[in-house]
XYZ file of C-alpha atoms in Angstrom:
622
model
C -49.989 40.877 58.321
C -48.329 39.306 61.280
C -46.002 35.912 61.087
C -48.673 33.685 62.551
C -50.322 33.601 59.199
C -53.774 34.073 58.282
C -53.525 32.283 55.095
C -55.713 29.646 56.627
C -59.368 30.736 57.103
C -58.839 32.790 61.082
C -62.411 32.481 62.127
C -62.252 29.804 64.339
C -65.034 30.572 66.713
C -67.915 28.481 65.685
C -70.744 30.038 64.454
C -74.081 28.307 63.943
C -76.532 29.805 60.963
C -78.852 28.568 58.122
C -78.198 29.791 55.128
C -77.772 28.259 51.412
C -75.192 27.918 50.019
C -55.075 29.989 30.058
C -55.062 26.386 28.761
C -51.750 27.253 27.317
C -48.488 29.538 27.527
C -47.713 32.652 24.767
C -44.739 34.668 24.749
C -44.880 38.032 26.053
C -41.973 39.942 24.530
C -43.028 43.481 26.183
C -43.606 41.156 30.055
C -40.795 39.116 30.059
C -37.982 41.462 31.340
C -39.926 44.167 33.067
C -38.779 43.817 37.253
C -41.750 44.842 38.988
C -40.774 47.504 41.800
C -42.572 46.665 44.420
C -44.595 42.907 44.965
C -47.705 42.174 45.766
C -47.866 39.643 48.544
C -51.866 40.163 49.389
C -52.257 36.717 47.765
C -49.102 35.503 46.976
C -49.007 32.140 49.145
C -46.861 31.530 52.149
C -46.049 27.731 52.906
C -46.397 26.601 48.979
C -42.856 26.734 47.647
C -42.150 29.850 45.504
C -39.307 32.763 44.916
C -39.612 36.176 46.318
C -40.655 37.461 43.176
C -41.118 37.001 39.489
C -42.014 33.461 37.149
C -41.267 29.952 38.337
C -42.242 26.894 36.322
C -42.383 23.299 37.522
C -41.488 20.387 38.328
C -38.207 20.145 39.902
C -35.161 18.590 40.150
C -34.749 17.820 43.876
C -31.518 15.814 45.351
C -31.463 14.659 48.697
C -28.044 14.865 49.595
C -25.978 13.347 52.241
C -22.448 14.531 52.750
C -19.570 12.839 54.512
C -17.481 16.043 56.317
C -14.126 15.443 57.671
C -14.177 17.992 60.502
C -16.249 20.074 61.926
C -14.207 22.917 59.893
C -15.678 21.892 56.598
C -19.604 22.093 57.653
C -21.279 24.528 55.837
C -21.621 27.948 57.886
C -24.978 29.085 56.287
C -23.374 32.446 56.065
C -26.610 34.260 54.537
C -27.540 37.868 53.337
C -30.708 39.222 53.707
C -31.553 40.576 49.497
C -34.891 42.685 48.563
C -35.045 41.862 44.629
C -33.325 38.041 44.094
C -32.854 38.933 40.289
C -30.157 41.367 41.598
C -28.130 38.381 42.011
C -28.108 37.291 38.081
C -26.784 40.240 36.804
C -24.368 37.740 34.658
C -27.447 35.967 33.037
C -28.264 37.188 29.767
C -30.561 35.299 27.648
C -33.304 35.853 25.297
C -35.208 32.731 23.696
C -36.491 33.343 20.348
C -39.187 30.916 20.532
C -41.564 28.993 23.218
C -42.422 25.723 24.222
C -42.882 24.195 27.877
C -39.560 24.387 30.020
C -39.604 21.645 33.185
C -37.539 20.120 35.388
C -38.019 17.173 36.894
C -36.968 15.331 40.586
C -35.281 12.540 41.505
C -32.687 11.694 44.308
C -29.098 11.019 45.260
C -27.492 9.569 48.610
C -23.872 10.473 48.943
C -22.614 8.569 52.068
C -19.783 9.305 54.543
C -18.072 8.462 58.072
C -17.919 11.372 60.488
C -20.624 13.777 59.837
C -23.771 13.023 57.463
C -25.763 16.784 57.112
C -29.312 15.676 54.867
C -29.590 18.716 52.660
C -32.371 18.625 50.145
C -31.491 20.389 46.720
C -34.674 22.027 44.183
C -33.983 23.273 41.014
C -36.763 25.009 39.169
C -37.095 26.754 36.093
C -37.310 30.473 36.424
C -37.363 34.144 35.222
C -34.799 36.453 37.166
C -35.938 39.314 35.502
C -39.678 38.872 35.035
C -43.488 37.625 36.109
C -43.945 35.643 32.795
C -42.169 33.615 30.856
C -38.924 33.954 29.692
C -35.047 34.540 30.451
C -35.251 30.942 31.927
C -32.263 29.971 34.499
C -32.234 27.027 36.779
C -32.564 28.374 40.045
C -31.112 26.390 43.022
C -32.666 26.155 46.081
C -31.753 24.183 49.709
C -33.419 23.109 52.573
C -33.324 20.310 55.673
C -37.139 19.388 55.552
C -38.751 20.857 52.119
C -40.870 23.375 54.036
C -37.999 26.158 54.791
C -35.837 26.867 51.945
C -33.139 29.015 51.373
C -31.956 30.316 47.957
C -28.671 29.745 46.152
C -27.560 31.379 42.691
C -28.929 29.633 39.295
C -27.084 26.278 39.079
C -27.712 25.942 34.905
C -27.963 28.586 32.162
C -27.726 28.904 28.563
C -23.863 29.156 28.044
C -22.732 26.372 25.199
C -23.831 26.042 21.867
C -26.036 23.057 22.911
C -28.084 24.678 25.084
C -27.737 28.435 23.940
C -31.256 28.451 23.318
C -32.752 27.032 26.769
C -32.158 24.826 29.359
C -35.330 23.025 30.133
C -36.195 19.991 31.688
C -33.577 17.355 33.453
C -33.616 14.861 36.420
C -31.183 13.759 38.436
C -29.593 10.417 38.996
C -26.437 8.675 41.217
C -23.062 7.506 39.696
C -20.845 4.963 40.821
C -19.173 6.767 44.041
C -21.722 8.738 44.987
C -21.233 10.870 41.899
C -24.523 12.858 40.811
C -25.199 14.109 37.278
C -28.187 16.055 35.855
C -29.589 15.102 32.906
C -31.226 18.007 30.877
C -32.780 18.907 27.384
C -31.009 21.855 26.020
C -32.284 23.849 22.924
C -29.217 24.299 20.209
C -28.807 26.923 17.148
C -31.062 24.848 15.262
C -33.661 24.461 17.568
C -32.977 20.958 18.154
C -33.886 19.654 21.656
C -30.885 17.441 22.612
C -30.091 15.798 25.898
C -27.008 17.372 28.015
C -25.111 16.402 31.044
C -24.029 18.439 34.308
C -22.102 17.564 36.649
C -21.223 19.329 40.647
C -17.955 21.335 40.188
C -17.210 20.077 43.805
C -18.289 16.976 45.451
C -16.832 18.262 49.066
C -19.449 21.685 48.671
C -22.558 20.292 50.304
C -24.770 23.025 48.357
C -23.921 22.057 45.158
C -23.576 25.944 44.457
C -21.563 25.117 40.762
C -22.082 22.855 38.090
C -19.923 22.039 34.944
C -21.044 21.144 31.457
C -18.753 18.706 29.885
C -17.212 19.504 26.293
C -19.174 15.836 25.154
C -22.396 17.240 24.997
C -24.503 16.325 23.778
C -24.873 13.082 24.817
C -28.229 12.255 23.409
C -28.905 13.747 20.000
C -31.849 13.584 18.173
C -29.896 13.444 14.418
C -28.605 10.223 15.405
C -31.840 8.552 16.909
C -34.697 9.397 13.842
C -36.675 11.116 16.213
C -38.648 14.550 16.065
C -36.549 17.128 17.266
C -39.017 19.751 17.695
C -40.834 16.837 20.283
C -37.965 15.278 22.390
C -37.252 16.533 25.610
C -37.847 15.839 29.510
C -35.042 13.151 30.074
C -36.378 11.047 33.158
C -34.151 9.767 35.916
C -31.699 6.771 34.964
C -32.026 3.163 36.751
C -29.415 0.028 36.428
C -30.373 -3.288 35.265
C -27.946 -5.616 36.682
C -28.605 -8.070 34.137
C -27.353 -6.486 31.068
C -25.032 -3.620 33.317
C -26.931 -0.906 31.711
C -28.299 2.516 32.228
C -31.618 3.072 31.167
C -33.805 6.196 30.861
C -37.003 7.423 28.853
C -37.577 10.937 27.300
C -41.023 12.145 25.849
C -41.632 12.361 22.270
C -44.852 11.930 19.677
C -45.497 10.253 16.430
C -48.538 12.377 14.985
C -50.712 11.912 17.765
C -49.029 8.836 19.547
C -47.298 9.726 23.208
C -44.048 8.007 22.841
C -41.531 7.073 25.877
C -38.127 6.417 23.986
C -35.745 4.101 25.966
C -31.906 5.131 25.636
C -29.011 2.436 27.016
C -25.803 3.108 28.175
C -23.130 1.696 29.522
C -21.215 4.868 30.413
C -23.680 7.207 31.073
C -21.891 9.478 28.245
C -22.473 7.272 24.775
C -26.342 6.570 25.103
C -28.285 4.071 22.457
C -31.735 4.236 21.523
C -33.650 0.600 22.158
C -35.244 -1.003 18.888
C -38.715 -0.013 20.326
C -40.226 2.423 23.178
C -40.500 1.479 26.774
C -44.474 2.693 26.372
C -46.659 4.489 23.765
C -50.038 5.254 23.724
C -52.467 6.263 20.789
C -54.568 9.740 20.994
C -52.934 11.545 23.358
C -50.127 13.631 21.989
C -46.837 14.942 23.146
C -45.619 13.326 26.373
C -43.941 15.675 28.527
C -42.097 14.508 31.996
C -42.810 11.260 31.469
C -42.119 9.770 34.963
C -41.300 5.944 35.927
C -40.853 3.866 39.245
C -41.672 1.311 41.308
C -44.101 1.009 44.406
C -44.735 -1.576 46.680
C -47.795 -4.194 46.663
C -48.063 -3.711 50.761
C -47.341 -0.554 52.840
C -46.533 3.241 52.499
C -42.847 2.842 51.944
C -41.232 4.223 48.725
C -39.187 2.401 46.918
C -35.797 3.663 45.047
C -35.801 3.744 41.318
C -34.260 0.977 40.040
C -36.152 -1.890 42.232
C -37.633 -4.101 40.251
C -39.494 -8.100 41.415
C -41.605 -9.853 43.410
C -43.630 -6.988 45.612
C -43.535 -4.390 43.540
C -45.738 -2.378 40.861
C -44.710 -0.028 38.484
C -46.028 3.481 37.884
C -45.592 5.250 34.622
C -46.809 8.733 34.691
C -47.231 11.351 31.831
C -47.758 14.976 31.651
C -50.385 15.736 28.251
C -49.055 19.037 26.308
C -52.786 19.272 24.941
C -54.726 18.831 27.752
C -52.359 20.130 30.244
C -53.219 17.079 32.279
C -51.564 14.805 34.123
C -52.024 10.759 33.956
C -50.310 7.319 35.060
C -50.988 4.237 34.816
C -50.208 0.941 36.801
C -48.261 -2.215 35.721
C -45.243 -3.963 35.375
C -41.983 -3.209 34.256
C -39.684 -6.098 32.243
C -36.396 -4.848 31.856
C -35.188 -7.575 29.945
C -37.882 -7.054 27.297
C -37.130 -3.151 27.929
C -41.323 -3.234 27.957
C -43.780 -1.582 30.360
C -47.389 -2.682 30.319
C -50.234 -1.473 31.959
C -52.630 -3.550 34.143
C -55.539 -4.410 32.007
C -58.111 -2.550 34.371
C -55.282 0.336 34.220
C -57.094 2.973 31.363
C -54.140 4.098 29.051
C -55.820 7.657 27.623
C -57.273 10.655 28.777
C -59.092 9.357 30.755
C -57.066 7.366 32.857
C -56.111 7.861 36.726
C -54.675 11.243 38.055
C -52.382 12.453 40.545
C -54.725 15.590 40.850
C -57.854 16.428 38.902
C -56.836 20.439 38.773
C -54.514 22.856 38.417
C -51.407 20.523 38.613
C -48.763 19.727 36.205
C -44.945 18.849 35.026
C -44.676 16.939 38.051
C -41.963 14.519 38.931
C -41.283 12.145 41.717
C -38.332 11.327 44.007
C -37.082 8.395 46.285
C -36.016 10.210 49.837
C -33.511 7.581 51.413
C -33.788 9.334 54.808
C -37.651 8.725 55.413
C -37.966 6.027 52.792
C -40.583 7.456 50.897
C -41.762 8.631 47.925
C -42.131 11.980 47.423
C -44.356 14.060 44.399
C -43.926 17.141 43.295
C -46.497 19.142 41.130
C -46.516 22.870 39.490
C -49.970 24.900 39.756
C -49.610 27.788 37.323
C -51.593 30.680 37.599
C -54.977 31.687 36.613
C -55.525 35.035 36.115
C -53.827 36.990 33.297
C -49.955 37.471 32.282
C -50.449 41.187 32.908
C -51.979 40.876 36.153
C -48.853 38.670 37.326
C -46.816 41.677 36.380
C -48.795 43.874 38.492
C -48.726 41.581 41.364
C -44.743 40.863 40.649
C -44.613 37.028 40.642
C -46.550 33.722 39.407
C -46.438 30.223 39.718
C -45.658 27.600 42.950
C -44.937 24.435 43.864
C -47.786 22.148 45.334
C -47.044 21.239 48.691
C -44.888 17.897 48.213
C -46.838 14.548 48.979
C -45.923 10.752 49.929
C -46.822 8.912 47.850
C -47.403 5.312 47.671
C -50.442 2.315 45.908
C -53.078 1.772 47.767
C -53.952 -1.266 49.260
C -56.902 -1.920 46.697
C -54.053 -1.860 44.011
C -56.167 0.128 41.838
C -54.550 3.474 42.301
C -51.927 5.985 43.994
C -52.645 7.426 47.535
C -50.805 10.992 48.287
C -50.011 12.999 51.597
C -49.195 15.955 52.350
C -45.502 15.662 54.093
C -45.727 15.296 57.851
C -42.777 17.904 58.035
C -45.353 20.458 56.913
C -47.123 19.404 60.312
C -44.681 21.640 61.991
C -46.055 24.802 60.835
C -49.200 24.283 62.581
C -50.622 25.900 65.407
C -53.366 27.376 67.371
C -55.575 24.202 67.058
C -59.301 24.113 67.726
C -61.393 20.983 67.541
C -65.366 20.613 67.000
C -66.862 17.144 66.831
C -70.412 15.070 66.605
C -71.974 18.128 65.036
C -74.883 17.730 63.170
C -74.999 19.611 59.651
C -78.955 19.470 58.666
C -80.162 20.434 54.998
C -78.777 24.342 54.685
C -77.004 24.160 57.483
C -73.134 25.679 58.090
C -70.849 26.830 60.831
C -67.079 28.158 60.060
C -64.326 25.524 59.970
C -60.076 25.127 59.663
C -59.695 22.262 58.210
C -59.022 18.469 58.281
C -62.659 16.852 58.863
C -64.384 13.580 58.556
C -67.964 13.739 57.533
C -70.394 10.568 58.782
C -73.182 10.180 56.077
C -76.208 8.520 57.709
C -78.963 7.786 54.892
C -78.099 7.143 51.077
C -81.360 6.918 50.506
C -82.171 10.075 48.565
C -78.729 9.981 46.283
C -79.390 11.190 43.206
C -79.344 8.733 40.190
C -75.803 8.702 38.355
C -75.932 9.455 34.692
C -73.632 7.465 33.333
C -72.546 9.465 30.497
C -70.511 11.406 33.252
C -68.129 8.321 33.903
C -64.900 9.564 32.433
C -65.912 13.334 32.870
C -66.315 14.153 36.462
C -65.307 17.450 35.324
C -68.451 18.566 33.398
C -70.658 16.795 36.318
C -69.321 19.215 38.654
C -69.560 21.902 36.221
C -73.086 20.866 36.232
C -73.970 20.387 39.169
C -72.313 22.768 41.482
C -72.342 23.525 45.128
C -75.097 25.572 44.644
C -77.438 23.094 42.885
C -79.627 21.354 45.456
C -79.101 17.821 45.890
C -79.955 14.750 47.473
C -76.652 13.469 49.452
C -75.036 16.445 49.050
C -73.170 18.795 47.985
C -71.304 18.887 51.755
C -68.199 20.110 52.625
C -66.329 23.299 52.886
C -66.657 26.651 51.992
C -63.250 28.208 51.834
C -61.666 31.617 51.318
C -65.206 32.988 51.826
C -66.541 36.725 52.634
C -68.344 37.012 55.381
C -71.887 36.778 53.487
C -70.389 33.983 51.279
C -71.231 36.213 48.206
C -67.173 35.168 47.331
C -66.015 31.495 48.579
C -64.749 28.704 46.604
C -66.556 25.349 47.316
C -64.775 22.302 48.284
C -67.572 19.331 48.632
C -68.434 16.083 48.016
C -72.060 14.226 46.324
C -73.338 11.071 46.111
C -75.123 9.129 43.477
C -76.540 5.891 42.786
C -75.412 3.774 40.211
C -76.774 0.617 38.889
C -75.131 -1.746 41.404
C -73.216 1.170 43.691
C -72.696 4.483 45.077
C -70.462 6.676 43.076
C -69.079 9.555 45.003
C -67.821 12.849 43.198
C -65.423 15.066 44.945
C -64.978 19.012 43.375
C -63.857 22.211 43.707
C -66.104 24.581 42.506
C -64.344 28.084 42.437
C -67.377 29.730 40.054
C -67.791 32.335 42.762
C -64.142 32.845 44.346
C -63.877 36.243 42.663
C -66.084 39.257 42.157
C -62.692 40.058 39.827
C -63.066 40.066 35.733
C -60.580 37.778 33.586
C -59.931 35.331 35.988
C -60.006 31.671 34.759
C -62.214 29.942 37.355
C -63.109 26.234 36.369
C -64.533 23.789 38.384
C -62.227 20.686 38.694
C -63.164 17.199 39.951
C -63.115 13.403 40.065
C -64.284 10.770 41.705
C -63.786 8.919 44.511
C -62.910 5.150 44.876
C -64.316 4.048 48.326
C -67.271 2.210 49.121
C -69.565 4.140 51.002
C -72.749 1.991 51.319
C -70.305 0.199 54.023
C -68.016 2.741 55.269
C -71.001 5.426 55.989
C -67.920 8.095 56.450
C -65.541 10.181 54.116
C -62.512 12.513 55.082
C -61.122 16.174 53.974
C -58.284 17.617 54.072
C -57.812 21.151 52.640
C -54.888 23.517 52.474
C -55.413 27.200 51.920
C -52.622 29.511 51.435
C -53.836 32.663 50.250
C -54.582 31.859 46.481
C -53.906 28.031 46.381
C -56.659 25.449 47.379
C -55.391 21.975 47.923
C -57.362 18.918 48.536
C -57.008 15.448 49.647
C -60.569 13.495 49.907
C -60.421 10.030 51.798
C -57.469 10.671 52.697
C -54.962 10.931 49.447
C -57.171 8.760 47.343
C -58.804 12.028 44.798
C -56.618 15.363 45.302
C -57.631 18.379 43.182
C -55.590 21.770 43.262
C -57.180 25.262 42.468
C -55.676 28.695 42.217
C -58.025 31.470 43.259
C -57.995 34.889 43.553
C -60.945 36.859 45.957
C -60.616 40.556 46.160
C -62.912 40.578 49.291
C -62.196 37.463 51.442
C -58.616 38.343 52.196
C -56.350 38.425 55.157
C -58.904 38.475 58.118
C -61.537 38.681 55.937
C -61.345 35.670 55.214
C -63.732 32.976 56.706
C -64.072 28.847 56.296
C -67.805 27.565 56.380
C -69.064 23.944 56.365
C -72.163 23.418 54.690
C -74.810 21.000 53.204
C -76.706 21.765 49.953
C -78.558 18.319 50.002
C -82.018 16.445 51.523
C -80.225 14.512 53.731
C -78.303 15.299 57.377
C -74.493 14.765 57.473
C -72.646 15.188 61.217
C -69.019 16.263 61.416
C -68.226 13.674 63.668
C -64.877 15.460 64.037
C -63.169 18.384 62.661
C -59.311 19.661 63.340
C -58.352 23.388 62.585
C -55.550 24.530 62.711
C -53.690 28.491 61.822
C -50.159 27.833 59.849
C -47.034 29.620 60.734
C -45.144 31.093 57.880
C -41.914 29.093 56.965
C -38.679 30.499 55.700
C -39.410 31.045 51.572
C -36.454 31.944 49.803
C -36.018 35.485 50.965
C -32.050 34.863 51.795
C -29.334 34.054 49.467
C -26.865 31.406 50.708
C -23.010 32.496 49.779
């Protein structure tokens, strides 16, 4: 397979026809430390974010870093080896956990500043397996890059080496010091199975890489003994922020109580002695364990992140939560009082399972970061596999990164809006165009892939059952790309065999509700795979735009090989799937567009476009 990558459906010549159209992680003892010999890249993804080989779990801790050089002596020389198995590298890691739970690390930012020479590096640290395709042996891996599309690989910056974290080091975040000093904040796993907070610091400031880190002897600074919390359910430290007003450090770490989410707020003054605040920063009945629990500000009016710690007139707050039992995502939208130490939703904010989502699939343990060079927000997600632990040992790697998004509220101040980072932009090439074409009722042509669709009548939309309002899930389940409708299904077939025996649907249908139109966006991957023991759900939600007056809706998908990633008018409803086809690989791979329903929709324009691959982590930076 050549470098200009065919993970995007390659058949752009337009073709006119009529035709119709593991909830959880286990232990693996016997997986965790077999090294495959040779990888399987036939589906392993190209521009999504991933290792070589072997198990990576998100989200990330990702530093933008900024580094003053004194002369042009001291500026980093790249000097890079070219390495066929990366867990040859971490020899010196030895580690065997003795039990399981959900390791993540989480993002935020730094900005070190300087005089002569400023060199942007960005910095991702992920959880993974050096010596394995499943879970286990977990080391921070390190990771660099100038634009978060081409990375380069650095040895494991964190491993299980101290008594408080002998047992794992799982999630952390990252946040700035006085003097442009950064720390990681982590939960580590002790000999009594406690999960405590730690502290890291870089062993050198002047090494732009950040290649070592140091543990202090005062770990831990957070323990769980001293706070009457649940130590089996206390982990996932988030980023710190300053309140000026009571010259404070403040941070939040996930917990339960039975089956209350908690977000316990710990104070400090010091960053080292830390003091846990007479009552949470958020809770929530019914929904669990709260894991990378996430919290920061956005602004009322434009796409412009915002750092941490802003807090006033202009700004909302977002507090996001990953679910351990649903393996879910949600946030919610509010405001933040730090003198009360209280966040509180909006009242038209839901505050449960069934409240707003970053992405309505296979996305989780995400975390968000404030870039100071673009000044933007940027999210991170994880999309875990779906087949089985013993195929990803065949195949020699699992897990990736989604591809990161701005983020920012949109201007209905109802909800989020993500986008795919223009940096990935660059990858693109070989562009072909098609617009004002007319899709009638079983009609498709093949497509590559950013597309607005112009819907002309609503008048045959299908009636909206209402007892499908907080489960666009099972609606889509339901009524799948293949079920006839009025308005729809339209949209794209993707990763599809020639006869479309094997694609995975990406469409859209409208109803009719009482006093609107509710619009449904899926993925419907039922038929991606003529392959047995493959998890293949359909994942959707719906869509808040008001099509009675805008008579349009956009598309945007990504394909890379086994990851589908969507964004439907444009960043408002994103859903992620992993999918595996045994036939419509490589250049057998084709894109259709296609309408299942009574009514006509034109594709009143269409951009396609092939990806190039970027650099992925196949050199180690000494």
């Amino acid at each position: 397979m050549g470098s200009s990558g065919i993970w995007l459906a390659v058949g752009f010549a337009v073709c006119w026809c009529f035709c119709s159209m593991e909830a959880s992680h286990v232990v693996y003892e016997d997986l965790q430390s077999i090294s495959p010999t040779s990888v399987n890249d036939e589906l392993k993804p190209v521009y999504h974010f991933r290792p070589p080989r072997h198990w990576i779990n998100g989200s990330f801790s990702t530093l933008h870093v900024v580094m003053s050089l004194s002369d042009e002596t001291n500026r980093p020389s790249c000097l890079v080896r070219k390495i066929e198995n990366i867990s040859a590298l971490l020899f010196c890691i030895v580690y065997s956990p003795r039990f399981f739970s959900y390791p993540n690390v989480t993002i935020d930012t730094f900005t070190g500043r300087g005089k002569q020479i400023q060199m942007g590096i960005y910095h991702l640290f992920y959880q993974y397996n050096p010596y394995g395709s499943v879970w286990g042996n977990i080391v921070w891996a390190h990771s660099v890059s100038a634009d978060m599309i081409n990375w380069k690989a650095l040895d494991p910056a964190i491993y299980p080496s101290q008594p408080f974290d002998i047992y794992g080091c799982w999630s952390g975040s990252a946040t700035i010091l006085p003097g442009d000093k950064p720390v990681i904040l982590y939960t580590g796993i002790d000999p009594q199975k406690r999960q405590i907070q730690n502290i890291a610091f870089p062993s050198n400031l002047s090494d732009p890489y950040l290649r070592e880190w140091t543990k202090p002897d005062h770990n831990p600074v957070i323990d769980p003994s001293d706070s009457a919390v649940n130590a089996s359910a206390f982990r996932d430290p988030t980023t710190a922020w300053y309140t000026p007003h009571n010259q404070r450090w403040s941070l939040v770490i996930g917990t339960r109580r039975g089956s209350r989410g908690v977000a316990v707020l710990y104070k400090s003054k010091d960053f080292i002695k830390w003091t846990k605040a007479q009552h949470p920063l958020h809770s929530a009945k019914g929904t669990g364990m709260w894991e990378c629990p996430d919290v920061y500000p956005v602004a009322l009016e434009g796409n412009q992140g915002l750092d941490t710690g802003v807090v006033g007139a202009g700004v909302k707050h977002v507090f996001k939560v990953s679910l351990d039992e649903t393996r879910f995502e949600y946030y919610t939208l509010g405001t933040y009082y730090p003198k009360a130490d209280k966040y509180i939703p909006d009242a038209n904010s839901t505050d449960n399972r069934n409240g707003l989502r970053y992405d309505y699939g296979n996305f989780y343990a995400s975390k968000s970061f404030y870039d100071p060079a673009k000044k933007r927000r940027i999210l991170w997600g994880w999309a875990n596999e779906s087949d089985s632990a013993h195929a990803d040992k065949d195949k020699g790697w699992a897990g990736v990164q989604a591809i990161p998004r701005a983020v920012w509220l949109d201007s209905n101040g109802r909800q989020l809006v993500q986008w795919p980072i223009e940096e990935l932009e660059t990858l693109r090439h070989k562009r072909r165009s098609v617009k004002n074409r007319n899709i009638p009722s079983g009609g498709s042509f093949e497509a590559d892939v950013e597309v607005t669709f112009d819907v002309g009548s609503l008048e045959n939309a299908e009636a909206f059952d209402p007892l499908y309002a907080t489960d666009a899930q099972a609606l889509c389940a339901k009524m799948t790309a293949k079920t006839k409708g009025g308005v729809g299904p339209f949209g794209l077939l993707v990763l599809a065999s020639a006869d479309q025996e094997e694609a995975t649907a990406v469409f859209f249908r409208i109803f009719k509700a009482q006093d609107n139109h509710v619009v449904l966006m899926c993925h419907d991957p039922t038929r991606s795979s003529t392959r047995e023991m493959i998890y293949k759900p359909t994942f959707a939600g719906f869509v808040d735009v008001d099509i009675e007056k805008t008579k349009k809706i956009s598309l945007r998908s990504l394909i890379d090989h086994s990851v589908v990633e969507s964004f439907g008018a444009g960043g408002k409803t994103c859903i992620t799937s992993r999918v595996y086809p045994s036939v419509a690989i490589g250049r057998k791979a084709h894109m259709f567009v296609f309408n299942n329903g009574a009514e006509d929709v034109k594709v009143s324009e269409l951009n396609a476009w092939e990806m190039k691959a970027p650099e992925m982590n196949d050199d180690i930076i000494f």
